[in-house]
Every structure is written in C-alpha cells, then in structure tokens.
Coordinates of C-alpha atoms and ligand atoms in Angstrom, one line a residue:
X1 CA -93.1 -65.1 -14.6
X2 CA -96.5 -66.6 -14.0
X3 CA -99.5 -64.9 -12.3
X4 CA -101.6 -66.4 -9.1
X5 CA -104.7 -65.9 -8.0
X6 CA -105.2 -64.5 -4.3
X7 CA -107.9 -66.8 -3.3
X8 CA -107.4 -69.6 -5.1
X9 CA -103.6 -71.7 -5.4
X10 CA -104.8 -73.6 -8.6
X11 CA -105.1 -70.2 -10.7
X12 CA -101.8 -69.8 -13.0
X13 CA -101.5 -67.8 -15.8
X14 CA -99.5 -65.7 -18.0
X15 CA -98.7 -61.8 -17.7
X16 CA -100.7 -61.4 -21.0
X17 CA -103.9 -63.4 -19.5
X18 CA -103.6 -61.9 -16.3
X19 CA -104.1 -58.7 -18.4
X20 CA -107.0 -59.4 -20.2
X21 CA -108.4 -60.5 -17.6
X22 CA -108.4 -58.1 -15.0
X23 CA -110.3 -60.0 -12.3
X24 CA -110.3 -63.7 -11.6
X25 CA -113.6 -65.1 -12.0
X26 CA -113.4 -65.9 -8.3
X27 CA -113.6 -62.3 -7.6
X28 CA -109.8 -62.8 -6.3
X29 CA -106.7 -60.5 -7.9
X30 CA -103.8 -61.7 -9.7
X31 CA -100.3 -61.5 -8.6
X32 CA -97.2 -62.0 -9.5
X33 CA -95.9 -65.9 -8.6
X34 CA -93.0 -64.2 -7.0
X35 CA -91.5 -60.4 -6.2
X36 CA -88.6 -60.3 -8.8
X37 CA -85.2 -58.7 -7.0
X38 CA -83.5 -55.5 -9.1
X39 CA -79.5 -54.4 -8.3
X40 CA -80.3 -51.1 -8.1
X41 CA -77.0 -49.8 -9.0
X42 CA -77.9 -51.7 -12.8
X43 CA -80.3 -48.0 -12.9
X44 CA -77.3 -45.9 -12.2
X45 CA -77.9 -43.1 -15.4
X46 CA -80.9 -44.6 -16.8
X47 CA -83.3 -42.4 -18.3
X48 CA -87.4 -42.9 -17.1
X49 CA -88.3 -45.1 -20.0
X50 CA -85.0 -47.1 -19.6
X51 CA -85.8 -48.1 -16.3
X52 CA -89.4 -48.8 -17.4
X53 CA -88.0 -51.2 -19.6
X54 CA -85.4 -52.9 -17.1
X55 CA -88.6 -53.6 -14.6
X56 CA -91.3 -55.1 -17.0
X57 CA -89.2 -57.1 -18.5
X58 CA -89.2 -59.0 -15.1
X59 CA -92.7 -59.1 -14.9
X60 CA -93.7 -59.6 -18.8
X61 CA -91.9 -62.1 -19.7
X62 CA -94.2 -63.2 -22.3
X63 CA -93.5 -59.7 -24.4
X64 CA -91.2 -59.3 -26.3
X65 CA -88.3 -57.0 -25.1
X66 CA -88.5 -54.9 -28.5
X67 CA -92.1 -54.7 -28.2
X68 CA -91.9 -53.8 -24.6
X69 CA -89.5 -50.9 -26.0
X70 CA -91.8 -50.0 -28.7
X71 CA -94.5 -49.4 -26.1
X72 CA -92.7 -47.9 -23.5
X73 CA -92.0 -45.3 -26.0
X74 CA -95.4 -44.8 -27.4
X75 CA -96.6 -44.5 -24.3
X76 CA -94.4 -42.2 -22.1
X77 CA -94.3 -39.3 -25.2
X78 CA -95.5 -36.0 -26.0
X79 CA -98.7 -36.2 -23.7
X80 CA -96.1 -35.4 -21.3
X81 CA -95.6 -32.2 -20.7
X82 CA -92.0 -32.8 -18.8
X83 CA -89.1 -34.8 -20.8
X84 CA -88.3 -37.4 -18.0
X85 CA -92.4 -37.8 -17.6
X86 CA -92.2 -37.4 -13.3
X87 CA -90.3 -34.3 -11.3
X88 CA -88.7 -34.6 -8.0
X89 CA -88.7 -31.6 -6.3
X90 CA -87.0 -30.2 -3.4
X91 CA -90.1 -28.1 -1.3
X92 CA -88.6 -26.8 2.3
X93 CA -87.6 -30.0 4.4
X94 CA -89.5 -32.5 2.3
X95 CA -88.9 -34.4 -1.1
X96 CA -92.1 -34.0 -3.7
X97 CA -92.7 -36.2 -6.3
X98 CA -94.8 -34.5 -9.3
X99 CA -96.7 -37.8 -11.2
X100 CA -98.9 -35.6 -12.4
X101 CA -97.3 -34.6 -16.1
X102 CA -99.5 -36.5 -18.4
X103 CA -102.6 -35.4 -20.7
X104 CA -104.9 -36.0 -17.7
X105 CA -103.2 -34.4 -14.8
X106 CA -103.1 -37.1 -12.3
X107 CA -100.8 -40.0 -11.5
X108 CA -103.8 -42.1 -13.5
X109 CA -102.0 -41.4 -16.5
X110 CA -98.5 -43.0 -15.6
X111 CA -100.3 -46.6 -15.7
X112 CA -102.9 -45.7 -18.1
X113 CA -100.9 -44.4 -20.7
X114 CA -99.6 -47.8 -21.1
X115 CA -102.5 -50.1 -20.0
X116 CA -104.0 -49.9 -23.5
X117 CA -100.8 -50.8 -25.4
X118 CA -99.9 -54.0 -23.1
X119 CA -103.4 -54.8 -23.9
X120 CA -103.3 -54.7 -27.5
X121 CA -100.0 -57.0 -27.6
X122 CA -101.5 -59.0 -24.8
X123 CA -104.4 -60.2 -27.7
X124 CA -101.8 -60.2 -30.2
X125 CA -99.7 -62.9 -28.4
X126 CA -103.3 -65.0 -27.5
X127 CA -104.5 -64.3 -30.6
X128 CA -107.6 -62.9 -28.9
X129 CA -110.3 -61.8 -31.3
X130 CA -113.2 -60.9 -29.5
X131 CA -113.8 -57.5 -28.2
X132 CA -112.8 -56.3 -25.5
X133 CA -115.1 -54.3 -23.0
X134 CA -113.3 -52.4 -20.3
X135 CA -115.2 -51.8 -17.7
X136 CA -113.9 -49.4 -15.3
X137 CA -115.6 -48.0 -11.9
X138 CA -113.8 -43.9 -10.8
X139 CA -113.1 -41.7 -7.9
X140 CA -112.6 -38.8 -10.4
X141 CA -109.1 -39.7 -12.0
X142 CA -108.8 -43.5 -13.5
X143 CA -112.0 -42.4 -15.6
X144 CA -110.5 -39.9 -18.0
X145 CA -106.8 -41.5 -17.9
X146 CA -108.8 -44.7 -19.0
X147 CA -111.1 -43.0 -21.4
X148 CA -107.6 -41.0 -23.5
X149 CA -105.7 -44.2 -23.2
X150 CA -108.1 -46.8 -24.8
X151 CA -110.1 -44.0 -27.3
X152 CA -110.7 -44.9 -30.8
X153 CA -108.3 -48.2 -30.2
X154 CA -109.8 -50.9 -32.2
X155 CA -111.5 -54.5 -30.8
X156 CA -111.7 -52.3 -27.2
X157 CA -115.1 -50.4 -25.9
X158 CA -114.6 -48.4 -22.4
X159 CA -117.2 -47.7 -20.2
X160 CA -116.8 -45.6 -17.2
X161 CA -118.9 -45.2 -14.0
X162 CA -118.5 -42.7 -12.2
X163 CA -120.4 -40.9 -8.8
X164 CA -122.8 -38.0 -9.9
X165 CA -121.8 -36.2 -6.8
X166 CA -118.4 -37.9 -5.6
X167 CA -115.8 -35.6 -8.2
X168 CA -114.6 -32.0 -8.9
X169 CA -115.9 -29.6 -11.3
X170 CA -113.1 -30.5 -13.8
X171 CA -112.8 -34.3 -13.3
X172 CA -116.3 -34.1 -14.5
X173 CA -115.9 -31.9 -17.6
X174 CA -112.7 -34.0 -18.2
X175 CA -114.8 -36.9 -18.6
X176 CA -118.3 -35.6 -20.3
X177 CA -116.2 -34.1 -23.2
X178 CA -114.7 -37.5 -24.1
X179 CA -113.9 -37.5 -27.6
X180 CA -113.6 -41.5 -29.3
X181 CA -116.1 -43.6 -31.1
X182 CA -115.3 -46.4 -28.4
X183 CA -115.9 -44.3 -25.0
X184 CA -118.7 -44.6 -22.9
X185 CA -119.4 -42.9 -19.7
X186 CA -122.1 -42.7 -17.1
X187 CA -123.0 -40.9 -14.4
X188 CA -124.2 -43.1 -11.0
X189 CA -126.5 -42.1 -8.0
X190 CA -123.9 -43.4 -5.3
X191 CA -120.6 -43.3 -4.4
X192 CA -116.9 -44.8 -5.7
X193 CA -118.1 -47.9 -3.0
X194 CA -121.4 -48.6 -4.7
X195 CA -119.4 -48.0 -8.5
X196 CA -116.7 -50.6 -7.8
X197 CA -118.8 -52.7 -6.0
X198 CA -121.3 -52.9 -8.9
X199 CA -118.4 -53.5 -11.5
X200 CA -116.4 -56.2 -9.8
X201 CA -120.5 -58.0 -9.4
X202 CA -120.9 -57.5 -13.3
X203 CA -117.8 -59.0 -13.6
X204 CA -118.1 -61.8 -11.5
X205 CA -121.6 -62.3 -13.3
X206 CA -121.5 -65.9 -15.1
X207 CA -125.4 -65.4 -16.9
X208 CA -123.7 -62.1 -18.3
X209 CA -120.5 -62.8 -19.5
X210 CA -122.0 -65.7 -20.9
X211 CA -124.2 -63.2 -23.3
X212 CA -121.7 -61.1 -24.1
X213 CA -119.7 -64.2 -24.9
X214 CA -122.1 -64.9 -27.6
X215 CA -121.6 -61.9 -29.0
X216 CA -118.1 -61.8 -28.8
X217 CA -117.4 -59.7 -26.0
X218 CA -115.6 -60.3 -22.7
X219 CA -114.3 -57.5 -20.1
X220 CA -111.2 -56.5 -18.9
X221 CA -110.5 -53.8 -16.2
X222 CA -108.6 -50.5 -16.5
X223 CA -109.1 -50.3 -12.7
X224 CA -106.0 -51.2 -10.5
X225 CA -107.3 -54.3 -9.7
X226 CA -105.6 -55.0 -13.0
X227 CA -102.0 -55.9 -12.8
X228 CA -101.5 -54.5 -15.8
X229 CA -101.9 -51.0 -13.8
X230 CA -99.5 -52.2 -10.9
X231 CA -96.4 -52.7 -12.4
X232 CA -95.8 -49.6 -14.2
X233 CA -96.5 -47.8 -11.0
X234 CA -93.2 -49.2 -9.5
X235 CA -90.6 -47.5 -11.8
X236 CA -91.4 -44.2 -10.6
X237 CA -90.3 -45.4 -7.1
X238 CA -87.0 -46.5 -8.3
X239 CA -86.9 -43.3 -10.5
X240 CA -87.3 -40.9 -7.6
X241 CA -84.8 -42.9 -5.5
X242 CA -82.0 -42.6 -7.8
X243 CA -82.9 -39.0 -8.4
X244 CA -82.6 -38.2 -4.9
X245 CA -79.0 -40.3 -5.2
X246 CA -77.9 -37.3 -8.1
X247 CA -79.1 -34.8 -5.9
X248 CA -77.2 -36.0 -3.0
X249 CA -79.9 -35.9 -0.9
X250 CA -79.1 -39.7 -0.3
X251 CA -76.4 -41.9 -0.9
X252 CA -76.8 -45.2 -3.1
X253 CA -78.4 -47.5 -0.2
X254 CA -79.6 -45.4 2.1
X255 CA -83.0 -46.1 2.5
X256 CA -86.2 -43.4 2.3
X257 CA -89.9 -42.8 3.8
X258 CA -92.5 -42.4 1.4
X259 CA -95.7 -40.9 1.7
X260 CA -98.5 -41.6 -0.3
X261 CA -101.7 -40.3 -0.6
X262 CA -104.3 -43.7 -0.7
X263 CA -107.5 -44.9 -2.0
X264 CA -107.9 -47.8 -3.1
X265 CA -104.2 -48.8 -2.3
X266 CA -103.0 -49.2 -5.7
X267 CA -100.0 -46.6 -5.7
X268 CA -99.0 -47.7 -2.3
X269 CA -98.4 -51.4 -3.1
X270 CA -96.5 -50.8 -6.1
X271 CA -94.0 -49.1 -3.4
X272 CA -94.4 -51.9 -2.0
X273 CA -93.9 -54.7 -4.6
X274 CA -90.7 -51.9 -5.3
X275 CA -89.3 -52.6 -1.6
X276 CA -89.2 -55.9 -2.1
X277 CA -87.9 -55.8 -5.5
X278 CA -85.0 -54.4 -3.3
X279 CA -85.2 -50.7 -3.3
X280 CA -84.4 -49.1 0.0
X281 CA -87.5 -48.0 1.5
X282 CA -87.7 -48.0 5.1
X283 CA -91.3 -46.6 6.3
X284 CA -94.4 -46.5 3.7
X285 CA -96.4 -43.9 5.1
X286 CA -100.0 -44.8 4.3
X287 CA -102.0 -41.4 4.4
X288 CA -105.9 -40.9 4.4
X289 CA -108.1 -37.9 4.4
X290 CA -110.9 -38.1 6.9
X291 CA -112.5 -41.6 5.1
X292 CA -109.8 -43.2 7.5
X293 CA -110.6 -46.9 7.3
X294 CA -107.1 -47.6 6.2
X295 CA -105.6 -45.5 9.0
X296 CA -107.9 -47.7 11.5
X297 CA -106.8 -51.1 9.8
X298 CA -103.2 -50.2 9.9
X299 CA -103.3 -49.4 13.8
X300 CA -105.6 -51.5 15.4
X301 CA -105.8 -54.9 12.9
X302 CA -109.4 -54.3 12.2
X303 CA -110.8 -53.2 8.9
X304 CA -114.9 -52.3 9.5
X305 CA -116.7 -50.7 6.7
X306 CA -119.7 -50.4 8.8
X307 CA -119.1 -46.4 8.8
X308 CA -120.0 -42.9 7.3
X309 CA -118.5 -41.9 3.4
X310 CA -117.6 -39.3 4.0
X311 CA -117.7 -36.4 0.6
X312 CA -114.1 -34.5 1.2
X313 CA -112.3 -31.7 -1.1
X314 CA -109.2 -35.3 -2.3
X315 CA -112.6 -37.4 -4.0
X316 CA -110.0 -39.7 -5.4
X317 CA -109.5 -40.9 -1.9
X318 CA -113.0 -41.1 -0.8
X319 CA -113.1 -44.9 -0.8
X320 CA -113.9 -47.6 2.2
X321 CA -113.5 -50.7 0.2
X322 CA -110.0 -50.1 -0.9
X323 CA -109.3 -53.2 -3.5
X324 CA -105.5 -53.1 -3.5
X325 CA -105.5 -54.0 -0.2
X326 CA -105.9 -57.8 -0.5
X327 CA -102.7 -58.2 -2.7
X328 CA -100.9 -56.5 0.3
X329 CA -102.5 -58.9 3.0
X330 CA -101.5 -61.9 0.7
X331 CA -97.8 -61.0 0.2
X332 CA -97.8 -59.9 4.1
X333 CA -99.4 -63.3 5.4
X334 CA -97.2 -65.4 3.6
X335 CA -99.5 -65.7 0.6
X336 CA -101.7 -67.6 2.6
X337 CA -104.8 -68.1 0.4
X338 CA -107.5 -69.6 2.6
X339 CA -106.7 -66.8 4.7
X340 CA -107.4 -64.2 2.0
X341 CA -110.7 -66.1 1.0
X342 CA -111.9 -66.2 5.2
X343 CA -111.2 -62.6 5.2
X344 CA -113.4 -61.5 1.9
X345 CA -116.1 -64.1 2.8
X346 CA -116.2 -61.9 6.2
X347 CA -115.9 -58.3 4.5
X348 CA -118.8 -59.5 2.4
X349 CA -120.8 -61.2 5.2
X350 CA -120.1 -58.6 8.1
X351 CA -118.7 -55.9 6.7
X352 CA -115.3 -55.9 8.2
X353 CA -112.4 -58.6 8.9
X354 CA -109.7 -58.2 11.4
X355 CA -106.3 -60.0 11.2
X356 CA -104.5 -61.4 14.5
X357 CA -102.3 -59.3 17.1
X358 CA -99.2 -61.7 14.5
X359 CA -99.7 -60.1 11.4
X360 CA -100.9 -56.7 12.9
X361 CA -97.5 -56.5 14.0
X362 CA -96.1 -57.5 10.1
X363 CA -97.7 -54.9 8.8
X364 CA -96.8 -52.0 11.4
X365 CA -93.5 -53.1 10.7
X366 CA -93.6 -52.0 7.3
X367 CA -96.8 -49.6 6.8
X368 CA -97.2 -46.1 9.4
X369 CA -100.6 -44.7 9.0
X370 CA -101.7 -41.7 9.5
X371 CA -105.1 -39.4 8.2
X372 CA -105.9 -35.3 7.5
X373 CA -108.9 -34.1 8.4
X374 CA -110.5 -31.7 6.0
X375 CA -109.2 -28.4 8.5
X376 CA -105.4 -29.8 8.2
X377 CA -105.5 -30.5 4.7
X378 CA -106.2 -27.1 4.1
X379 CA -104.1 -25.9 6.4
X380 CA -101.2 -27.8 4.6
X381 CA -102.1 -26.3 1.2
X382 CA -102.3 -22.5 2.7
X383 CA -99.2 -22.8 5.3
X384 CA -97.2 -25.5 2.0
X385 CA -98.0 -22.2 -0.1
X386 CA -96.9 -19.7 2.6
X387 CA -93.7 -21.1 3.6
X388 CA -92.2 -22.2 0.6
X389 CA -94.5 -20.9 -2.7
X390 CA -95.3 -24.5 -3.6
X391 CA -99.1 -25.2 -4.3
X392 CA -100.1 -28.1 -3.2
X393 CA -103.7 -30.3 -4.7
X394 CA -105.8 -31.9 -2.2
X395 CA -104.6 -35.3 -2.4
X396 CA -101.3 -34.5 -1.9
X397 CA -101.5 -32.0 0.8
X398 CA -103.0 -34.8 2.9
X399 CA -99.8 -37.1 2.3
X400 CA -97.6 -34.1 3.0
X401 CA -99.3 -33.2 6.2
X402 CA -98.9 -37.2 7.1
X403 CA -95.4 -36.9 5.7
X404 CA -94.6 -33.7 8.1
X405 CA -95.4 -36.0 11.2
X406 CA -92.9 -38.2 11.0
X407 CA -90.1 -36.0 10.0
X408 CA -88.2 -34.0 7.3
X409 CA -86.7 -35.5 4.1
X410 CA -89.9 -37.8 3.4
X411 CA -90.8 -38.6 -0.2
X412 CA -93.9 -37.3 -0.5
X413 CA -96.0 -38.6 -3.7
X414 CA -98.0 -36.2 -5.7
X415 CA -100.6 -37.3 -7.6
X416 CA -102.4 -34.5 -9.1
X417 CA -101.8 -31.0 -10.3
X418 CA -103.4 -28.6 -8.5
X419 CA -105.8 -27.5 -11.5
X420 CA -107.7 -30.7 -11.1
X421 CA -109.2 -29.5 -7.5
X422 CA -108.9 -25.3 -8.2
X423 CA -112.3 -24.8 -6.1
X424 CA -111.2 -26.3 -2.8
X425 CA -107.6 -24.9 -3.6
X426 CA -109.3 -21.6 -3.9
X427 CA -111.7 -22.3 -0.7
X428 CA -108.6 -23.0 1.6
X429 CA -107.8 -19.6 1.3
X430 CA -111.1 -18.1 1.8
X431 CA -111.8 -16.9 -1.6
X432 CA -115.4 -17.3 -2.1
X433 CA -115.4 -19.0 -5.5
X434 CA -119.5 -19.3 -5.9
X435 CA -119.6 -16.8 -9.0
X436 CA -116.4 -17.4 -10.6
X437 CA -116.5 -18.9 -13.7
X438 CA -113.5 -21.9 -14.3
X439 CA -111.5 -19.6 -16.2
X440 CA -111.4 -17.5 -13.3
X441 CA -110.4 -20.5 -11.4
X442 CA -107.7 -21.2 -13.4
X443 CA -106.3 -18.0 -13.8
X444 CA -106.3 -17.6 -10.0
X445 CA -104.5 -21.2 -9.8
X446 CA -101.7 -19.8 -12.3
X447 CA -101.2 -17.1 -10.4
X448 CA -100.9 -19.1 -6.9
X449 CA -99.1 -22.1 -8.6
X450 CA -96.6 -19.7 -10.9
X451 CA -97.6 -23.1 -13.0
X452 CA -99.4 -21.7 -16.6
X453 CA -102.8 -23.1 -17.1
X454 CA -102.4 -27.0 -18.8
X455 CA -103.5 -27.4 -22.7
X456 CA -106.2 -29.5 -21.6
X457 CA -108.1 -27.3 -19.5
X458 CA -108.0 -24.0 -22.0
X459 CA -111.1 -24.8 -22.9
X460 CA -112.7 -27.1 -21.4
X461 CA -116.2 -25.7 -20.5
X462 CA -116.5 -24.8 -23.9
X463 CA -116.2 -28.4 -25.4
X464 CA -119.2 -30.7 -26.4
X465 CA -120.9 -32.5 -23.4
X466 CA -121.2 -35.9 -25.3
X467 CA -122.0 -38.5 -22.0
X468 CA -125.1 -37.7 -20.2
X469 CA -126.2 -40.8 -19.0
X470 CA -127.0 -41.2 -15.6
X471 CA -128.2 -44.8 -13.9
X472 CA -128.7 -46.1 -10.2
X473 CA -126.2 -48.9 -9.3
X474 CA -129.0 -51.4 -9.7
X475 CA -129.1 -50.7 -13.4
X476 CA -125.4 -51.2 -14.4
X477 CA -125.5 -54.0 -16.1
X478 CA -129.0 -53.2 -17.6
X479 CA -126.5 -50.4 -19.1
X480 CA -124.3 -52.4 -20.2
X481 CA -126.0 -54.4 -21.9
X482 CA -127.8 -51.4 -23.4
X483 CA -124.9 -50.1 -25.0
X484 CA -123.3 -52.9 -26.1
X485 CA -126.5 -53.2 -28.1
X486 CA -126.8 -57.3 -26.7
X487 CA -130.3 -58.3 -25.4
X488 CA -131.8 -61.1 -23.5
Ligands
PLP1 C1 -106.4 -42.5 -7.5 C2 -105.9 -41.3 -6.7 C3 -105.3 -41.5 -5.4 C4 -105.4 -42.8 -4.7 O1 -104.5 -43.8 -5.3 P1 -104.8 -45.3 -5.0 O2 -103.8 -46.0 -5.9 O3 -106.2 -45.6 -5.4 O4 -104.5 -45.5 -3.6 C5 -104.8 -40.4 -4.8 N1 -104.8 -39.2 -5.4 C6 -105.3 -39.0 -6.6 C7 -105.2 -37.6 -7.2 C8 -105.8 -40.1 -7.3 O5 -106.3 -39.9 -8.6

C-alpha cells in the first residue's frame, strides 16, 4: 500500500513516510493509493486489538505484522479503563458508542495512543535520525492525547497550541499540568481556525524547515491531518458493528446509520474509509453544533468561511476550516486532483469553494447533515438524562439530537466523557456553577452520571501548572524557534 498526495498525482510514498511526515509540503494530505476491502465475517469473535491488527495490516504494509502486534498491544492497555478499550451501549431507542475510555477521556486517545508508537517504528524502518518536532494545533482534546502519547519518548519534542479562550476548564488543566521533559504547550490569543491555520503555514514554511534542518529537526503532525491518526479510527466502526451483530440488534449485513459528532472531519471519514472498506453503513450522519459550515456544505454544495466562530459549550467542534474534509472531496470526486488544488486555491483566495449540482448529489447520497443549536444540545443532555439516566457530554449530545431526527437505532458516536465539559453539563440543568469549586463539579457529575470520578481528574487542580506560555498567532514560529533553542 502506497500513499498519494491530494493535490498533487506525482506524490507516492510509503505508510512509514506518509507518517513522518504529516503534511505534504504542498500543503495537500496523504491518502491511501486505494480503500482496501475487509470480509467482514473474517472479524466474527475478534477481540478490539485483533481487529486492530487485521485492518492496519492493510494499510501498513511496510510494518511488520509482529511489530504491528507488539504495538497494538502497548498501545490499547491499562490506560484503558474498560477491557475491550470502547463500549456499545444500548440508551432508549438509540445505539451509543462510548470512545471515551482512555487516560484522556476523549476519542483523541484511541488514535493517539498509538500515533507515537507507529512513529517510532516508522524511523526505525527509514532509519530516521533527526528529531522529530510534532507540532500539533487543539480544540481542547488532540492536545493532551498528543502530549501522554509522545511524553518523555526519545528523538520526539511536542508542542501544542491551543486557544486561550476556545476549551473547558479541565481540557485546560489537562494540558498545563503536562508532565514530560519533551512537552511543550502554549496558550494562543485566537481561535482553533487561527491555531491550525498557523501550524499547517509553519509547516509549509521552506526558510524554516530549512533551519531546523540544520539542526536536525523536521516536524511531523499529531493532528488528523496525519494519516497515521485516520486509520486507527476505523476499527472502532467495524468493532461497534459486530457488537451490535452479538447483541442482535442487527444481523451480519444489515447495514447501520451512524452519527458523529464533527470538527475537523477526522472521525467521520474514517467511517467513511470503513464503508468502503465494505462495512455496511448506509447513512453517515454528519452532526454540527451551531459553527454549522459543514451542515451548509453538505446541503447546498457551498462551503463559505466568510462567517461568525461561534464559542459553544462542544469547543472540540468549534472549527470552520475543517481539514479532513479534503480527503473526503478527493475520494468523492473520483480522486480528481486538479479539482482538489482549484478548490483550496479558492478557500484560500475567497474564503469559500462550492462544488457542482454532480457531486453535490454524490455526497447527499452518502453524508445527511444536520446541526444543534446550543438550546437543543442542552435540551438533549437534560431530556437523554431524564428519559433514560444516561448522561450525555456536549459533543455527543449534539450527534444524538442529530441522530434522534432521522430515526431510532442510529449509532451514535461518543467522544467524550461527560467529566471533560462538567460546567456546561451542570449549566443545562440550571445549576448555577459560578462558586463551585471542580471538585464540586465532579462530585455532582458522579452523582448525575452514576459514573465515579476518573483517576485523572482526582486531582487535577492541585497539580503543578508547568506551561504558561501564551503567544498571538503571528508569533508561532518565533516560538518555535524559541524553544527549540535554533536561531537565525
Ligand atoms: C475532536 C473532537 C470532535 C471532532 O472530531 P473530528 O474528528 O475533528 O471531526 C468531537 N468531539 C470531541 C469530544 C472531540 O475531541
């Protein structure tokens, strides 16, 4: 399996490069050269790491299958706090899929638990010396599940940008308590936007990575514009699936909805990549909180940034720019690359693209979009809660009021626990929250969620703040560069 470049047909490369990597110095993503197909009766009884290992080894064919094992193993451990590492559950009339299990709390960690370990091997099998500097832009969750994956790993530096103002309470903490000799993280006066935008530029900077270069370093991505990030988020898809078979909620075949709450449209396209690998998925629903862009593009063909960002209680889905989003139009166009370069060149020039009334209709035939304002999303969590005891985060209480739209059974994906967002869980139900302390918080959330408080969060406001750094977007490679210790 080789790896392409979106905008440009000439790029080919292997799994381990395209991993490294991160972003083609175009600016353009890699993808797989083709979608690999899967029998899914070959998962029949598989355990979660099993079928972990049956899918990359379609898409890593450069590893070796007892180093994929090794990894897979490493990786999906004891910072999970459930055996099989994800938990379908049955909640009323719809299907919930918990992703949430790992030492950070949010879906993050299902990729980013194994991100730093493909990473390792890749330089192994390139015999890659330098360092490498992950740079990595965050809505609140990719941040810390980037930051406990790749601490105190040797030959890697992490640096993490994230909005001053854009994440919860505990994202935050999560973050500015970062432990490892390798982790960097800073605070920026914008939004997730202005973050990635900034990153991908530094990237794409040739006078910079030429001065790294001579110091040895070059960058990678823990960002989902990675691949490396993509293909683990497609076994949980077939993992729900055949749990749904055991439970007999489906038979083997029968194809399912799923709802996902979106950002930057990583999650969403490894369902998709998962469909076309063959497993029976008939709908996508693509759900947005009130930063609806995607909802927009989906319906009417045309994508226009040229609108407010707005601040809402799912941060992790505050995003306009969603990245993902051009490996989706590529595989959905035919992989037409001079079509993918017209429509970038456009986002960049005017702010927004629009595809033809043709491929509209392509995507509509596999995508339904749909949005919750900020009044519904509460709503969901308070009547979710009411109805059937379930407490539901932010994030995915905007999928699962999507989800309840279009009907009953839906796989709705959840991709944080509801500790992560405890103030604006706490908010939906009128509680006035302005003098509790987080330990109050949490205690309260226990007592809603019937879910005791996670290791990670007993003491969080106690630990060390060690990142206080705080930069405006214009300075982030001045940052860099400043704590890489490389001058000019
Ligand atoms: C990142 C994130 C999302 C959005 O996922 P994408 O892959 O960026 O679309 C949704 N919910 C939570 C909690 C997240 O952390």
């Amino acid at each position: 399996m080789k790896y392409i470049n979106t905008r440009n047909s000439m790029d080919k490369i292997e799994s381990s490069d395209a991993i490294l990597k991160g972003l083609a110095d175009d600016g353009g993503l890699f993808v797989p050269e083709f979608i690999p197909k899967i029998q899914i009766e070959h998962l029949i009884g598989k355990k979660y790491n099993e079928m972990a290992f049956e899918i990359f080894k379609l898409y890593l064919t450069d590893f070796e299958d007892e180093r994929l094992k090794e990894m897979i193993n490493k990786a999906y451990s004891d910072q999970f706090d459930s055996d099989e590492k994800v938990v379908l559950k049955k909640i009323g009339d719809q299907f919930i899929l918990e992703l949430f299990h790992g030492s950070t709390l949010a879906f993050k960690d299902m990729a980013l638990s194994i991100l730093p370990y493909f990473m390792v091997e890749a330089k192994r099998i390139k015999e890659n010396n330098e360092k490498t500097i992950i740079l990595t832009a965050t809505s609140g969750d990719t941040g810390k599940a980037a930051l406990e994956g790749f601490k105190d790993i040797d030959g890697i530096e992490i640096i993490v940008f994230y909005p001053e103002e854009g994440v919860s309470e505990i994202q935050k903490l999560q973050m500015v308590t970062q432990v490892g000799d390798n982790t960097h993280v800073v605070a920026i006066k914008g939004n997730f936007d202005d973050a990635q935008k900034a990153v991908k530029n530094a990237f794409s900077n040739i006078e910079l990575r030429k001065l790294l270069k001579e110091s040895g370093y070059e960058f990678s991505s823990a960002n989902s514009i990675n691949v490396g990030r993509l293909i683990p988020q497609m076994v949980y898809y077939f993992y729900a699936y055949m749990e749904m078979v055991k439970m007999d909620a489906i038979k083997l075949g029968e194809a399912i909805k799923v709802s996902v709450p979106t950002g930057n449209f990583g999650n969403i396209l490894a369902a998709y990549y998962a469909k076309k690998m063959g497993l029976p998925i008939e709908a996508l629903i693509c759900a947005s909180n009130e930063n609806n862009i995607l909802t927009d593009f989906i319906n009417t063909g045309v994508y226009d940034t040229d609108r407010e960002f707005i601040k809402t209680m799912s941060p992790s889905m505050d995003i306009l720019v969603s990245s993902n989003l051009e490996r989706f139009l590529f595989e959905i166009s035919g992989r037409n690359h001079q079509l993918i370069n017209e429509m970038m060149l456009e986002l960049k020039n005017n702010k927004q693209f629009s595809v033809d009334k043709e491929l509209n209709k392509k995507i509509k035939e596999v995508m339904i979009a749909g949005y919750s304002s900020e009044i519904e999303t509460k709503d969901a969590i308070v009547s979710c809660h009411k109805e059937t005891g379930y407490l539901l985060d932010p994030h995915t209480a905007v999928a699962y009021h999507v989800a309840k739209k279009q009907g009953n059974e839906i796989l709705t994906v959840s991709t944080a626990s509801p500790y992560k967002f405890g103030i604006s869980i706490l908010n939906s139900f009128n509680e006035n929250t302005e003098k509790m302390t987080l330990d109050e918080v949490n205690e309260k959330i226990s007592l809603l969620s019937h879910v005791g408080i996670p290791k990670s969060l007993e003491n969080i406001s106690y630990n060390k703040i060690k990142h206080d750094k705080v930069c405006r977007v214009e300075e982030i490679e001045k940052i860099i560069k400043e704590i890489l210790k490389v001058e000019c």
